[in-house]
Amino acid sequence: MSENQSQTIQDYLKHIYNLTENGTPANTSLLASQLGLKPGSVSEMVSRLSATEPPLVNYIKYQGVTLTTLGREMALRVIRRHRLIETFLVEVLGYSWDMVHEEACELEHVVTDIFEARIASVLGNPRFSPHGEPIPEVDLSMPAQFTTKLGSLLPGQKAIIQQVPDSDPELLRYLRTIAIVPQKELVVLNRSNFDGNLTLSLQGQSENIILGPVITKKIFVTIME
């Protein structure tokens, strides 16, 4: 297998993992959209991945694709490296959190086991990336998270921001300016019945903010009792 083929497979497995975290098969059209490829090409590739020995995915046409045990392990290995690299770039090299995703996408394919272990050790074996995404442990288990989408909250509910999307630099820069960052506490003051916009009060902020569903569906929080 060539280096390019290996990187392509890793990218597929990583995206399939992200799309199937909720327990449902990944739609190949949505997978194609995330990879920036034509649906036909993606269907062909997942068919090939299901035919490897041992297979990396389970694929049934028109029903979607899931990872096999081996495919899941390979996906989590790449995700671990990606999120460790993001954390290293922010905490050690001084990158801002909106600059690290693309760098990590390139480096995740070439980092060795030894280099990965050194990064983790230097960082103190972090459990979460700068964006609040859980970093798989060395044994590839995931830290437990009990989160829900910010957009599902109702007026009066309090929550702690846990995770924001890492792949949209412009959105990340905006979220930073309005203090929507992991571990920030918030209270939902109002929810519009017309457009789903939320009015939020943020810990330590004097002014309330209003966020629409396009953003609130991408942010995950832990509800405070």
Short mmCIF file of N, CA and C in Angstrom, two decimals, residues 5-89:
data_model
loop_
_atom_site.label_atom_id
_atom_site.label_comp_id
_atom_site.label_asym_id
_atom_site.label_seq_id
_atom_site.Cartn_x
_atom_site.Cartn_y
_atom_site.Cartn_z
N GLN A 5 -2.25 6.06 -0.54
CA GLN A 5 -3.38 5.18 -0.31
C GLN A 5 -3.66 5.05 1.18
N SER A 6 -2.59 4.92 1.98
CA SER A 6 -2.75 4.79 3.42
C SER A 6 -3.40 6.03 4.00
N GLN A 7 -2.97 7.23 3.56
CA GLN A 7 -3.56 8.47 4.06
C GLN A 7 -5.03 8.57 3.67
N THR A 8 -5.35 8.16 2.45
CA THR A 8 -6.74 8.21 1.99
C THR A 8 -7.61 7.31 2.85
N ILE A 9 -7.13 6.11 3.12
CA ILE A 9 -7.89 5.17 3.96
C ILE A 9 -8.09 5.75 5.35
N GLN A 10 -7.05 6.32 5.92
CA GLN A 10 -7.16 6.92 7.25
C GLN A 10 -8.19 8.04 7.27
N ASP A 11 -8.20 8.86 6.23
CA ASP A 11 -9.18 9.94 6.14
C ASP A 11 -10.60 9.39 6.08
N TYR A 12 -10.80 8.36 5.28
CA TYR A 12 -12.12 7.74 5.20
C TYR A 12 -12.56 7.21 6.56
N LEU A 13 -11.69 6.46 7.21
CA LEU A 13 -12.05 5.85 8.49
C LEU A 13 -12.35 6.90 9.54
N LYS A 14 -11.56 7.98 9.55
CA LYS A 14 -11.78 9.06 10.53
C LYS A 14 -13.14 9.70 10.32
N HIS A 15 -13.49 9.99 9.08
CA HIS A 15 -14.77 10.63 8.80
C HIS A 15 -15.94 9.68 9.06
N ILE A 16 -15.77 8.41 8.74
CA ILE A 16 -16.82 7.44 9.02
C ILE A 16 -17.05 7.34 10.53
N TYR A 17 -15.96 7.33 11.29
CA TYR A 17 -16.10 7.29 12.75
C TYR A 17 -16.92 8.48 13.24
N ASN A 18 -16.57 9.68 12.78
CA ASN A 18 -17.27 10.88 13.24
C ASN A 18 -18.75 10.84 12.87
N LEU A 19 -19.06 10.27 11.72
CA LEU A 19 -20.46 10.22 11.27
C LEU A 19 -21.26 9.12 11.95
N THR A 20 -20.58 8.15 12.54
CA THR A 20 -21.29 7.02 13.15
C THR A 20 -21.21 7.02 14.67
N GLU A 21 -20.71 8.11 15.26
CA GLU A 21 -20.61 8.18 16.72
C GLU A 21 -21.96 8.03 17.40
N ASN A 22 -23.03 8.44 16.71
CA ASN A 22 -24.37 8.36 17.30
C ASN A 22 -24.98 6.97 17.17
N GLY A 23 -24.23 6.03 16.60
CA GLY A 23 -24.71 4.66 16.52
C GLY A 23 -25.44 4.29 15.25
N THR A 24 -25.57 5.24 14.32
CA THR A 24 -26.25 4.97 13.06
C THR A 24 -25.23 4.90 11.92
N PRO A 25 -25.52 4.11 10.87
CA PRO A 25 -24.59 4.02 9.74
C PRO A 25 -24.39 5.37 9.07
N ALA A 26 -23.21 5.56 8.48
CA ALA A 26 -22.91 6.80 7.77
C ALA A 26 -23.50 6.76 6.37
N ASN A 27 -24.18 7.82 6.00
CA ASN A 27 -24.72 7.98 4.65
C ASN A 27 -23.58 8.31 3.71
N THR A 28 -23.47 7.57 2.60
CA THR A 28 -22.33 7.79 1.70
C THR A 28 -22.38 9.16 1.03
N SER A 29 -23.56 9.70 0.81
CA SER A 29 -23.65 11.04 0.22
C SER A 29 -23.09 12.10 1.17
N LEU A 30 -23.42 11.96 2.47
CA LEU A 30 -22.89 12.89 3.46
C LEU A 30 -21.39 12.69 3.62
N LEU A 31 -20.94 11.46 3.58
CA LEU A 31 -19.51 11.17 3.64
C LEU A 31 -18.78 11.81 2.46
N ALA A 32 -19.38 11.72 1.28
CA ALA A 32 -18.78 12.33 0.09
C ALA A 32 -18.69 13.84 0.25
N SER A 33 -19.73 14.44 0.84
CA SER A 33 -19.73 15.88 1.05
C SER A 33 -18.60 16.30 1.99
N GLN A 34 -18.40 15.54 3.05
CA GLN A 34 -17.35 15.88 4.01
C GLN A 34 -15.96 15.70 3.42
N LEU A 35 -15.81 14.71 2.56
CA LEU A 35 -14.51 14.44 1.95
C LEU A 35 -14.26 15.30 0.72
N GLY A 36 -15.30 15.98 0.22
CA GLY A 36 -15.16 16.79 -0.98
C GLY A 36 -15.02 15.95 -2.24
N LEU A 37 -15.69 14.80 -2.26
CA LEU A 37 -15.58 13.88 -3.39
C LEU A 37 -16.97 13.58 -3.96
N LYS A 38 -16.98 12.94 -5.14
CA LYS A 38 -18.24 12.56 -5.76
C LYS A 38 -18.79 11.30 -5.07
N PRO A 39 -20.12 11.23 -4.89
CA PRO A 39 -20.72 10.07 -4.22
C PRO A 39 -20.33 8.73 -4.85
N GLY A 40 -20.22 8.69 -6.18
CA GLY A 40 -19.85 7.45 -6.84
C GLY A 40 -18.46 6.97 -6.44
N SER A 41 -17.54 7.92 -6.33
CA SER A 41 -16.17 7.58 -5.93
C SER A 41 -16.12 7.07 -4.50
N VAL A 42 -16.94 7.67 -3.65
CA VAL A 42 -16.97 7.26 -2.25
C VAL A 42 -17.59 5.87 -2.11
N SER A 43 -18.66 5.61 -2.85
CA SER A 43 -19.28 4.28 -2.81
C SER A 43 -18.30 3.21 -3.26
N GLU A 44 -17.53 3.53 -4.28
CA GLU A 44 -16.53 2.58 -4.77
C GLU A 44 -15.46 2.32 -3.72
N MET A 45 -15.03 3.38 -3.04
CA MET A 45 -13.97 3.22 -2.04
C MET A 45 -14.46 2.42 -0.84
N VAL A 46 -15.66 2.71 -0.34
CA VAL A 46 -16.13 1.97 0.83
C VAL A 46 -16.38 0.50 0.48
N SER A 47 -16.73 0.24 -0.78
CA SER A 47 -16.86 -1.15 -1.23
C SER A 47 -15.51 -1.85 -1.15
N ARG A 48 -14.44 -1.14 -1.54
CA ARG A 48 -13.10 -1.70 -1.47
C ARG A 48 -12.69 -1.94 -0.02
N LEU A 49 -13.03 -0.99 0.86
CA LEU A 49 -12.67 -1.13 2.27
C LEU A 49 -13.42 -2.28 2.94
N SER A 50 -14.61 -2.57 2.43
CA SER A 50 -15.37 -3.69 2.98
C SER A 50 -14.88 -5.04 2.46
N ALA A 51 -14.08 -4.98 1.38
CA ALA A 51 -13.58 -6.22 0.77
C ALA A 51 -12.14 -6.54 1.16
N THR A 52 -11.51 -5.67 1.96
CA THR A 52 -10.14 -5.96 2.40
C THR A 52 -10.15 -7.16 3.34
N GLU A 53 -8.98 -7.71 3.57
CA GLU A 53 -8.88 -8.86 4.48
C GLU A 53 -7.87 -8.55 5.58
N PRO A 54 -8.33 -8.33 6.80
CA PRO A 54 -9.73 -8.31 7.22
C PRO A 54 -10.42 -7.00 6.79
N PRO A 55 -11.75 -6.98 6.72
CA PRO A 55 -12.45 -5.77 6.28
C PRO A 55 -12.33 -4.63 7.29
N LEU A 56 -12.32 -3.42 6.76
CA LEU A 56 -12.24 -2.23 7.62
C LEU A 56 -13.61 -1.60 7.86
N VAL A 57 -14.56 -1.85 6.97
CA VAL A 57 -15.90 -1.32 7.13
C VAL A 57 -16.92 -2.39 6.78
N ASN A 58 -18.13 -2.17 7.27
CA ASN A 58 -19.30 -2.93 6.83
C ASN A 58 -20.13 -2.02 5.95
N TYR A 59 -20.41 -2.44 4.74
CA TYR A 59 -21.12 -1.57 3.81
C TYR A 59 -22.23 -2.33 3.11
N ILE A 60 -23.43 -1.81 3.24
CA ILE A 60 -24.59 -2.34 2.53
C ILE A 60 -25.17 -1.20 1.70
N LYS A 61 -25.21 -1.38 0.40
CA LYS A 61 -25.68 -0.32 -0.50
C LYS A 61 -27.06 0.17 -0.08
N TYR A 62 -27.21 1.47 -0.08
CA TYR A 62 -28.44 2.18 0.30
C TYR A 62 -28.75 2.13 1.80
N GLN A 63 -27.92 1.43 2.57
CA GLN A 63 -28.14 1.35 4.02
C GLN A 63 -27.02 2.01 4.82
N GLY A 64 -25.91 2.32 4.16
CA GLY A 64 -24.84 3.05 4.83
C GLY A 64 -23.66 2.19 5.18
N VAL A 65 -22.73 2.81 5.88
CA VAL A 65 -21.45 2.17 6.20
C VAL A 65 -21.12 2.35 7.68
N THR A 66 -20.57 1.31 8.28
CA THR A 66 -20.09 1.36 9.66
C THR A 66 -18.67 0.79 9.69
N LEU A 67 -17.98 1.02 10.78
CA LEU A 67 -16.62 0.52 10.94
C LEU A 67 -16.62 -0.86 11.57
N THR A 68 -15.71 -1.70 11.13
CA THR A 68 -15.45 -2.95 11.83
C THR A 68 -14.60 -2.63 13.06
N THR A 69 -14.34 -3.63 13.87
CA THR A 69 -13.48 -3.42 15.05
C THR A 69 -12.12 -2.89 14.65
N LEU A 70 -11.53 -3.49 13.62
CA LEU A 70 -10.23 -3.04 13.15
C LEU A 70 -10.31 -1.64 12.57
N GLY A 71 -11.33 -1.35 11.79
CA GLY A 71 -11.50 -0.02 11.21
C GLY A 71 -11.66 1.04 12.28
N ARG A 72 -12.39 0.69 13.35
CA ARG A 72 -12.59 1.63 14.45
C ARG A 72 -11.27 1.91 15.16
N GLU A 73 -10.48 0.88 15.38
CA GLU A 73 -9.19 1.06 16.03
C GLU A 73 -8.28 1.97 15.20
N MET A 74 -8.28 1.77 13.89
CA MET A 74 -7.45 2.59 13.01
C MET A 74 -7.92 4.04 13.02
N ALA A 75 -9.25 4.23 13.02
CA ALA A 75 -9.80 5.59 13.05
C ALA A 75 -9.43 6.30 14.35
N LEU A 76 -9.55 5.61 15.48
CA LEU A 76 -9.24 6.21 16.77
C LEU A 76 -7.76 6.54 16.90
N ARG A 77 -6.90 5.73 16.29
CA ARG A 77 -5.47 6.03 16.31
C ARG A 77 -5.19 7.35 15.60
N VAL A 78 -5.82 7.55 14.44
CA VAL A 78 -5.62 8.81 13.71
C VAL A 78 -6.21 9.98 14.49
N ILE A 79 -7.40 9.78 15.07
CA ILE A 79 -8.05 10.85 15.83
C ILE A 79 -7.21 11.22 17.04
N ARG A 80 -6.65 10.23 17.71
CA ARG A 80 -5.77 10.52 18.86
C ARG A 80 -4.60 11.40 18.44
N ARG A 81 -3.96 11.03 17.36
CA ARG A 81 -2.81 11.81 16.89
C ARG A 81 -3.22 13.21 16.47
N HIS A 82 -4.35 13.31 15.77
CA HIS A 82 -4.83 14.61 15.32
C HIS A 82 -5.04 15.55 16.50
N ARG A 83 -5.71 15.08 17.53
CA ARG A 83 -6.06 15.94 18.64
C ARG A 83 -4.86 16.22 19.54
N LEU A 84 -3.95 15.27 19.65
CA LEU A 84 -2.71 15.54 20.38
C LEU A 84 -1.89 16.60 19.66
N ILE A 85 -1.82 16.51 18.34
CA ILE A 85 -1.07 17.49 17.56
C ILE A 85 -1.69 18.87 17.71
N GLU A 86 -3.02 18.95 17.63
CA GLU A 86 -3.69 20.25 17.81
C GLU A 86 -3.32 20.84 19.17
N THR A 87 -3.34 20.01 20.20
CA THR A 87 -3.03 20.48 21.54
C THR A 87 -1.58 20.93 21.64
N PHE A 88 -0.67 20.18 21.05
CA PHE A 88 0.75 20.53 21.05
C PHE A 88 0.99 21.86 20.34
N LEU A 89 0.34 22.04 19.21
CA LEU A 89 0.52 23.28 18.46
C LEU A 89 0.05 24.50 19.24
#
